[in-house]
mmCIF file of N, CA and C in Angstrom:
data_model
loop_
_atom_site.group_PDB
_atom_site.id
_atom_site.type_symbol
_atom_site.label_atom_id
_atom_site.label_comp_id
_atom_site.label_asym_id
_atom_site.label_seq_id
_atom_site.Cartn_x
_atom_site.Cartn_y
_atom_site.Cartn_z
ATOM 1 N N VAL E 20 -1.582 6.606 -1.163
ATOM 2 C CA VAL E 20 -2.439 7.253 -1.832
ATOM 3 C C VAL E 20 -2.575 8.334 -0.834
ATOM 4 N N TYR E 21 -2.465 9.813 -1.502
ATOM 5 C CA TYR E 21 -2.612 10.806 0.183
ATOM 6 C C TYR E 21 -3.960 11.587 -0.328
ATOM 7 N N VAL E 22 -4.846 11.525 1.163
ATOM 8 C CA VAL E 22 -5.953 12.765 0.587
ATOM 9 C C VAL E 22 -6.061 14.087 1.725
ATOM 10 N N ILE E 23 -5.968 14.890 1.465
ATOM 11 C CA ILE E 23 -6.600 16.180 2.187
ATOM 12 C C ILE E 23 -7.829 16.946 2.213
ATOM 13 N N THR E 24 -8.010 16.355 3.413
ATOM 14 C CA THR E 24 -9.886 17.125 3.069
ATOM 15 C C THR E 24 -10.164 18.851 3.428
ATOM 16 N N GLU E 25 -11.102 19.205 3.166
ATOM 17 C CA GLU E 25 -11.312 20.845 3.826
ATOM 18 C C GLU E 25 -11.433 20.863 5.752
ATOM 19 N N SER E 26 -12.370 19.620 5.701
ATOM 20 C CA SER E 26 -12.454 19.780 7.372
ATOM 21 C C SER E 26 -11.201 19.562 7.901
ATOM 22 N N PHE E 27 -9.889 19.111 7.644
ATOM 23 C CA PHE E 27 -8.747 19.124 8.072
ATOM 24 C C PHE E 27 -7.866 18.998 7.471
ATOM 25 N N PRO E 28 -7.591 20.572 7.030
ATOM 26 C CA PRO E 28 -6.624 20.655 6.323
ATOM 27 C C PRO E 28 -5.242 20.569 6.490
ATOM 28 N N ASN E 29 -4.720 20.087 7.570
ATOM 29 C CA ASN E 29 -3.216 20.147 8.722
ATOM 30 C C ASN E 29 -3.238 18.542 8.620
ATOM 31 N N GLU E 30 -4.118 17.308 8.468
ATOM 32 C CA GLU E 30 -4.066 15.854 8.172
ATOM 33 C C GLU E 30 -3.824 15.563 6.757
ATOM 34 N N LYS E 31 -3.258 14.308 7.275
ATOM 35 C CA LYS E 31 -3.268 13.519 5.728
ATOM 36 C C LYS E 31 -3.716 12.070 5.644
ATOM 37 N N ILE E 32 -4.589 11.676 5.194
ATOM 38 C CA ILE E 32 -5.318 10.188 5.128
ATOM 39 C C ILE E 32 -4.836 9.305 4.443
ATOM 40 N N MET E 33 -3.885 8.542 4.911
ATOM 41 C CA MET E 33 -3.566 7.575 3.737
ATOM 42 C C MET E 33 -3.838 5.981 3.492
ATOM 43 N N PHE E 34 -4.264 5.410 2.453
ATOM 44 C CA PHE E 34 -4.383 4.202 2.173
ATOM 45 C C PHE E 34 -3.479 3.825 1.179
ATOM 46 N N GLU E 35 -3.764 2.541 1.273
ATOM 47 C CA GLU E 35 -3.305 1.584 0.375
ATOM 48 C C GLU E 35 -3.968 0.453 -0.281
ATOM 49 N N ASN E 36 -3.355 0.114 -1.225
ATOM 50 C CA ASN E 36 -4.766 -1.011 -1.974
ATOM 51 C C ASN E 36 -3.684 -1.656 -2.725
ATOM 52 N N TRP E 37 -3.800 -2.974 -3.181
ATOM 53 C CA TRP E 37 -3.265 -3.698 -4.636
ATOM 54 C C TRP E 37 -3.109 -2.755 -5.973
ATOM 55 N N LYS E 38 -3.619 -2.190 -6.071
ATOM 56 C CA LYS E 38 -3.876 -1.113 -7.529
ATOM 57 C C LYS E 38 -2.325 0.330 -6.749
ATOM 58 N N SER E 39 -2.743 0.340 -6.027
ATOM 59 C CA SER E 39 -1.787 1.772 -5.235
ATOM 60 C C SER E 39 -0.227 0.793 -5.797
ATOM 61 N N LEU E 40 -0.299 -0.237 -5.076
ATOM 62 C CA LEU E 40 0.939 -0.907 -4.670
ATOM 63 C C LEU E 40 1.530 -1.157 -5.896
ATOM 64 N N LYS E 41 0.902 -1.698 -6.497
ATOM 65 C CA LYS E 41 1.253 -2.339 -8.169
ATOM 66 C C LYS E 41 2.007 -0.632 -8.798
ATOM 67 N N PHE E 42 1.238 -0.074 -8.829
ATOM 68 C CA PHE E 42 1.948 1.321 -9.103
ATOM 69 C C PHE E 42 3.056 1.615 -8.841
ATOM 70 N N LYS E 43 3.438 1.597 -7.447
ATOM 71 C CA LYS E 43 4.248 2.013 -6.977
ATOM 72 C C LYS E 43 5.620 1.226 -7.331
ATOM 73 N N MET E 44 5.297 -0.408 -7.193
ATOM 74 C CA MET E 44 6.440 -1.322 -7.137
ATOM 75 C C MET E 44 6.707 -0.815 -9.192
ATOM 76 N N ASN E 45 6.032 -1.185 -9.925
ATOM 77 C CA ASN E 45 6.386 -0.568 -11.268
ATOM 78 C C ASN E 45 7.280 0.249 -11.342
ATOM 79 N N TYR E 46 6.972 1.717 -10.273
ATOM 80 C CA TYR E 46 7.923 2.512 -10.584
ATOM 81 C C TYR E 46 9.019 2.389 -9.556
ATOM 82 N N LEU E 47 9.331 1.517 -8.591
ATOM 83 C CA LEU E 47 11.009 1.345 -8.172
ATOM 84 C C LEU E 47 11.200 0.058 -8.831
ATOM 85 N N LYS E 48 10.733 -0.656 -9.618
ATOM 86 C CA LYS E 48 11.545 -0.966 -10.932
ATOM 87 C C LYS E 48 12.328 -0.618 -11.924
ATOM 88 N N ASN E 49 11.007 0.373 -12.257
ATOM 89 C CA ASN E 49 11.483 1.483 -13.646
ATOM 90 C C ASN E 49 12.798 1.795 -13.366
ATOM 91 N N LEU E 50 13.368 2.523 -11.805
ATOM 92 C CA LEU E 50 14.371 3.482 -11.599
ATOM 93 C C LEU E 50 15.505 2.112 -11.090
ATOM 94 N N ASP E 51 15.043 1.307 -10.796
ATOM 95 C CA ASP E 51 16.301 -0.138 -10.894
ATOM 96 C C ASP E 51 16.256 -0.033 -9.718
ATOM 97 N N LEU E 52 15.416 0.141 -8.229
ATOM 98 C CA LEU E 52 15.851 0.350 -7.089
ATOM 99 C C LEU E 52 15.353 -1.087 -6.648
ATOM 100 N N GLY E 53 15.965 -1.518 -5.254
ATOM 101 C CA GLY E 53 15.874 -3.041 -5.233
ATOM 102 C C GLY E 53 15.503 -3.175 -3.903
ATOM 103 N N ALA E 54 14.562 -1.783 -3.082
ATOM 104 C CA ALA E 54 14.092 -1.956 -2.044
ATOM 105 C C ALA E 54 12.890 -1.312 -1.605
ATOM 106 N N VAL E 55 12.412 -1.814 -0.877
ATOM 107 C CA VAL E 55 11.222 -0.889 -0.671
ATOM 108 C C VAL E 55 10.575 -0.406 1.409
ATOM 109 N N THR E 56 10.566 -0.355 1.634
ATOM 110 C CA THR E 56 10.110 0.827 2.853
ATOM 111 C C THR E 56 8.427 0.327 3.119
ATOM 112 N N ILE E 57 8.419 -0.430 4.595
ATOM 113 C CA ILE E 57 6.893 -0.324 4.818
ATOM 114 C C ILE E 57 6.719 0.142 6.419
ATOM 115 N N TRP E 58 6.162 1.111 6.388
ATOM 116 C CA TRP E 58 5.917 1.908 7.707
ATOM 117 C C TRP E 58 5.574 1.002 8.240
ATOM 118 N N SER E 59 4.462 0.622 8.524
ATOM 119 C CA SER E 59 3.656 -0.481 9.613
ATOM 120 C C SER E 59 2.997 -1.749 8.584
ATOM 121 N N LEU E 60 3.604 -2.666 9.354
ATOM 122 C CA LEU E 60 2.734 -4.084 8.939
ATOM 123 C C LEU E 60 2.009 -4.429 9.653
ATOM 124 N N ASP E 61 1.311 -3.541 10.970
ATOM 125 C CA ASP E 61 0.112 -4.097 11.180
ATOM 126 C C ASP E 61 -0.777 -3.898 11.044
ATOM 127 N N LEU E 62 -0.622 -2.765 10.035
ATOM 128 C CA LEU E 62 -2.159 -2.465 8.957
ATOM 129 C C LEU E 62 -2.366 -3.141 8.023
ATOM 130 N N ASP E 63 -1.615 -4.399 7.754
ATOM 131 C CA ASP E 63 -1.703 -5.457 6.320
ATOM 132 C C ASP E 63 -3.256 -6.226 7.274
ATOM 133 N N ASP E 64 -3.856 -6.919 6.119
ATOM 134 C CA ASP E 64 -4.870 -7.658 6.925
ATOM 135 C C ASP E 64 -4.115 -9.309 7.274
ATOM 136 N N PHE E 65 -4.261 -9.694 8.255
ATOM 137 C CA PHE E 65 -3.483 -10.337 8.853
ATOM 138 C C PHE E 65 -4.482 -11.824 8.042
ATOM 139 N N THR E 66 -5.587 -11.793 8.521
ATOM 140 C CA THR E 66 -6.804 -12.867 8.631
ATOM 141 C C THR E 66 -7.293 -13.181 7.475
ATOM 142 N N GLY E 67 -7.022 -11.737 6.690
ATOM 143 C CA GLY E 67 -8.079 -11.856 5.404
ATOM 144 C C GLY E 67 -9.423 -11.379 5.306
ATOM 145 N N SER E 68 -10.032 -11.142 6.335
ATOM 146 C CA SER E 68 -11.105 -11.327 7.137
ATOM 147 C C SER E 68 -11.764 -9.725 6.618
ATOM 148 N N PHE E 69 -10.711 -8.559 6.611
ATOM 149 C CA PHE E 69 -11.285 -7.506 6.451
ATOM 150 C C PHE E 69 -11.578 -6.602 4.952
ATOM 151 N N CYS E 70 -10.322 -7.428 4.474
ATOM 152 C CA CYS E 70 -10.195 -7.059 2.681
ATOM 153 C C CYS E 70 -11.295 -8.108 1.984
ATOM 154 N N ARG E 71 -11.331 -9.717 2.728
ATOM 155 C CA ARG E 71 -12.592 -10.459 1.794
ATOM 156 C C ARG E 71 -11.408 -10.726 0.748
ATOM 157 N N SER E 72 -10.346 -11.167 1.054
ATOM 158 C CA SER E 72 -9.271 -11.450 0.276
ATOM 159 C C SER E 72 -8.355 -12.604 1.074
ATOM 160 N N ARG E 73 -7.512 -12.527 0.307
ATOM 161 C CA ARG E 73 -6.016 -13.681 1.038
ATOM 162 C C ARG E 73 -5.894 -12.990 2.332
ATOM 163 N N LYS E 74 -4.785 -13.609 2.924
ATOM 164 C CA LYS E 74 -4.463 -13.425 3.990
ATOM 165 C C LYS E 74 -3.295 -12.513 3.425
ATOM 166 N N TYR E 75 -2.677 -11.106 4.533
ATOM 167 C CA TYR E 75 -1.628 -10.501 3.859
ATOM 168 C C TYR E 75 -1.397 -9.823 2.547
ATOM 169 N N PRO E 76 -2.658 -9.038 2.030
ATOM 170 C CA PRO E 76 -2.565 -8.883 1.120
ATOM 171 C C PRO E 76 -1.579 -7.693 0.566
ATOM 172 N N LEU E 77 -1.193 -6.703 1.262
ATOM 173 C CA LEU E 77 -0.786 -5.403 0.937
ATOM 174 C C LEU E 77 0.808 -6.574 0.790
ATOM 175 N N LEU E 78 1.356 -6.986 1.867
ATOM 176 C CA LEU E 78 2.672 -8.077 1.820
ATOM 177 C C LEU E 78 2.608 -8.741 0.655
ATOM 178 N N SER E 79 1.573 -9.219 0.053
ATOM 179 C CA SER E 79 1.572 -9.976 -0.734
ATOM 180 C C SER E 79 1.807 -9.468 -2.205
ATOM 181 N N ALA E 80 0.919 -8.285 -2.554
ATOM 182 C CA ALA E 80 1.422 -7.307 -3.463
ATOM 183 C C ALA E 80 2.669 -7.110 -3.734
ATOM 184 N N ILE E 81 3.528 -6.399 -2.988
ATOM 185 C CA ILE E 81 4.591 -5.804 -2.476
ATOM 186 C C ILE E 81 5.084 -7.125 -3.013
ATOM 187 N N ASN E 82 5.463 -8.130 -2.487
ATOM 188 C CA ASN E 82 5.971 -9.391 -3.223
ATOM 189 C C ASN E 82 6.203 -9.994 -4.529
ATOM 190 N N LYS E 83 4.978 -10.062 -5.003
ATOM 191 C CA LYS E 83 4.447 -10.432 -6.321
ATOM 192 C C LYS E 83 5.462 -9.426 -7.513
ATOM 193 N N TYR E 84 4.818 -7.933 -7.077
ATOM 194 C CA TYR E 84 4.970 -6.990 -7.981
ATOM 195 C C TYR E 84 6.439 -6.801 -7.840
ATOM 196 N N LEU E 85 7.209 -7.164 -6.969
ATOM 197 C CA LEU E 85 8.744 -7.491 -7.061
ATOM 198 C C LEU E 85 9.819 -8.282 -7.887
ATOM 199 N N SER E 86 8.700 -9.499 -7.628
ATOM 200 C CA SER E 86 9.458 -10.740 -7.869
ATOM 201 C C SER E 86 9.764 -10.536 -9.291
#
């Protein structure tokens, strides 16, 4: 998901959550594509404490929806 603000029109803010990943993984599956590229693994919540969820919520969602 990309956000462009009036305050910073030349900068993009990007974020992912399980809902956006589910949409993207379904899109890949519908096109019969077999791979995904992850830009930065260090942005996932490795401890589960930030998202108050399980460990690796983004990687887990990718794995779940591509399986």
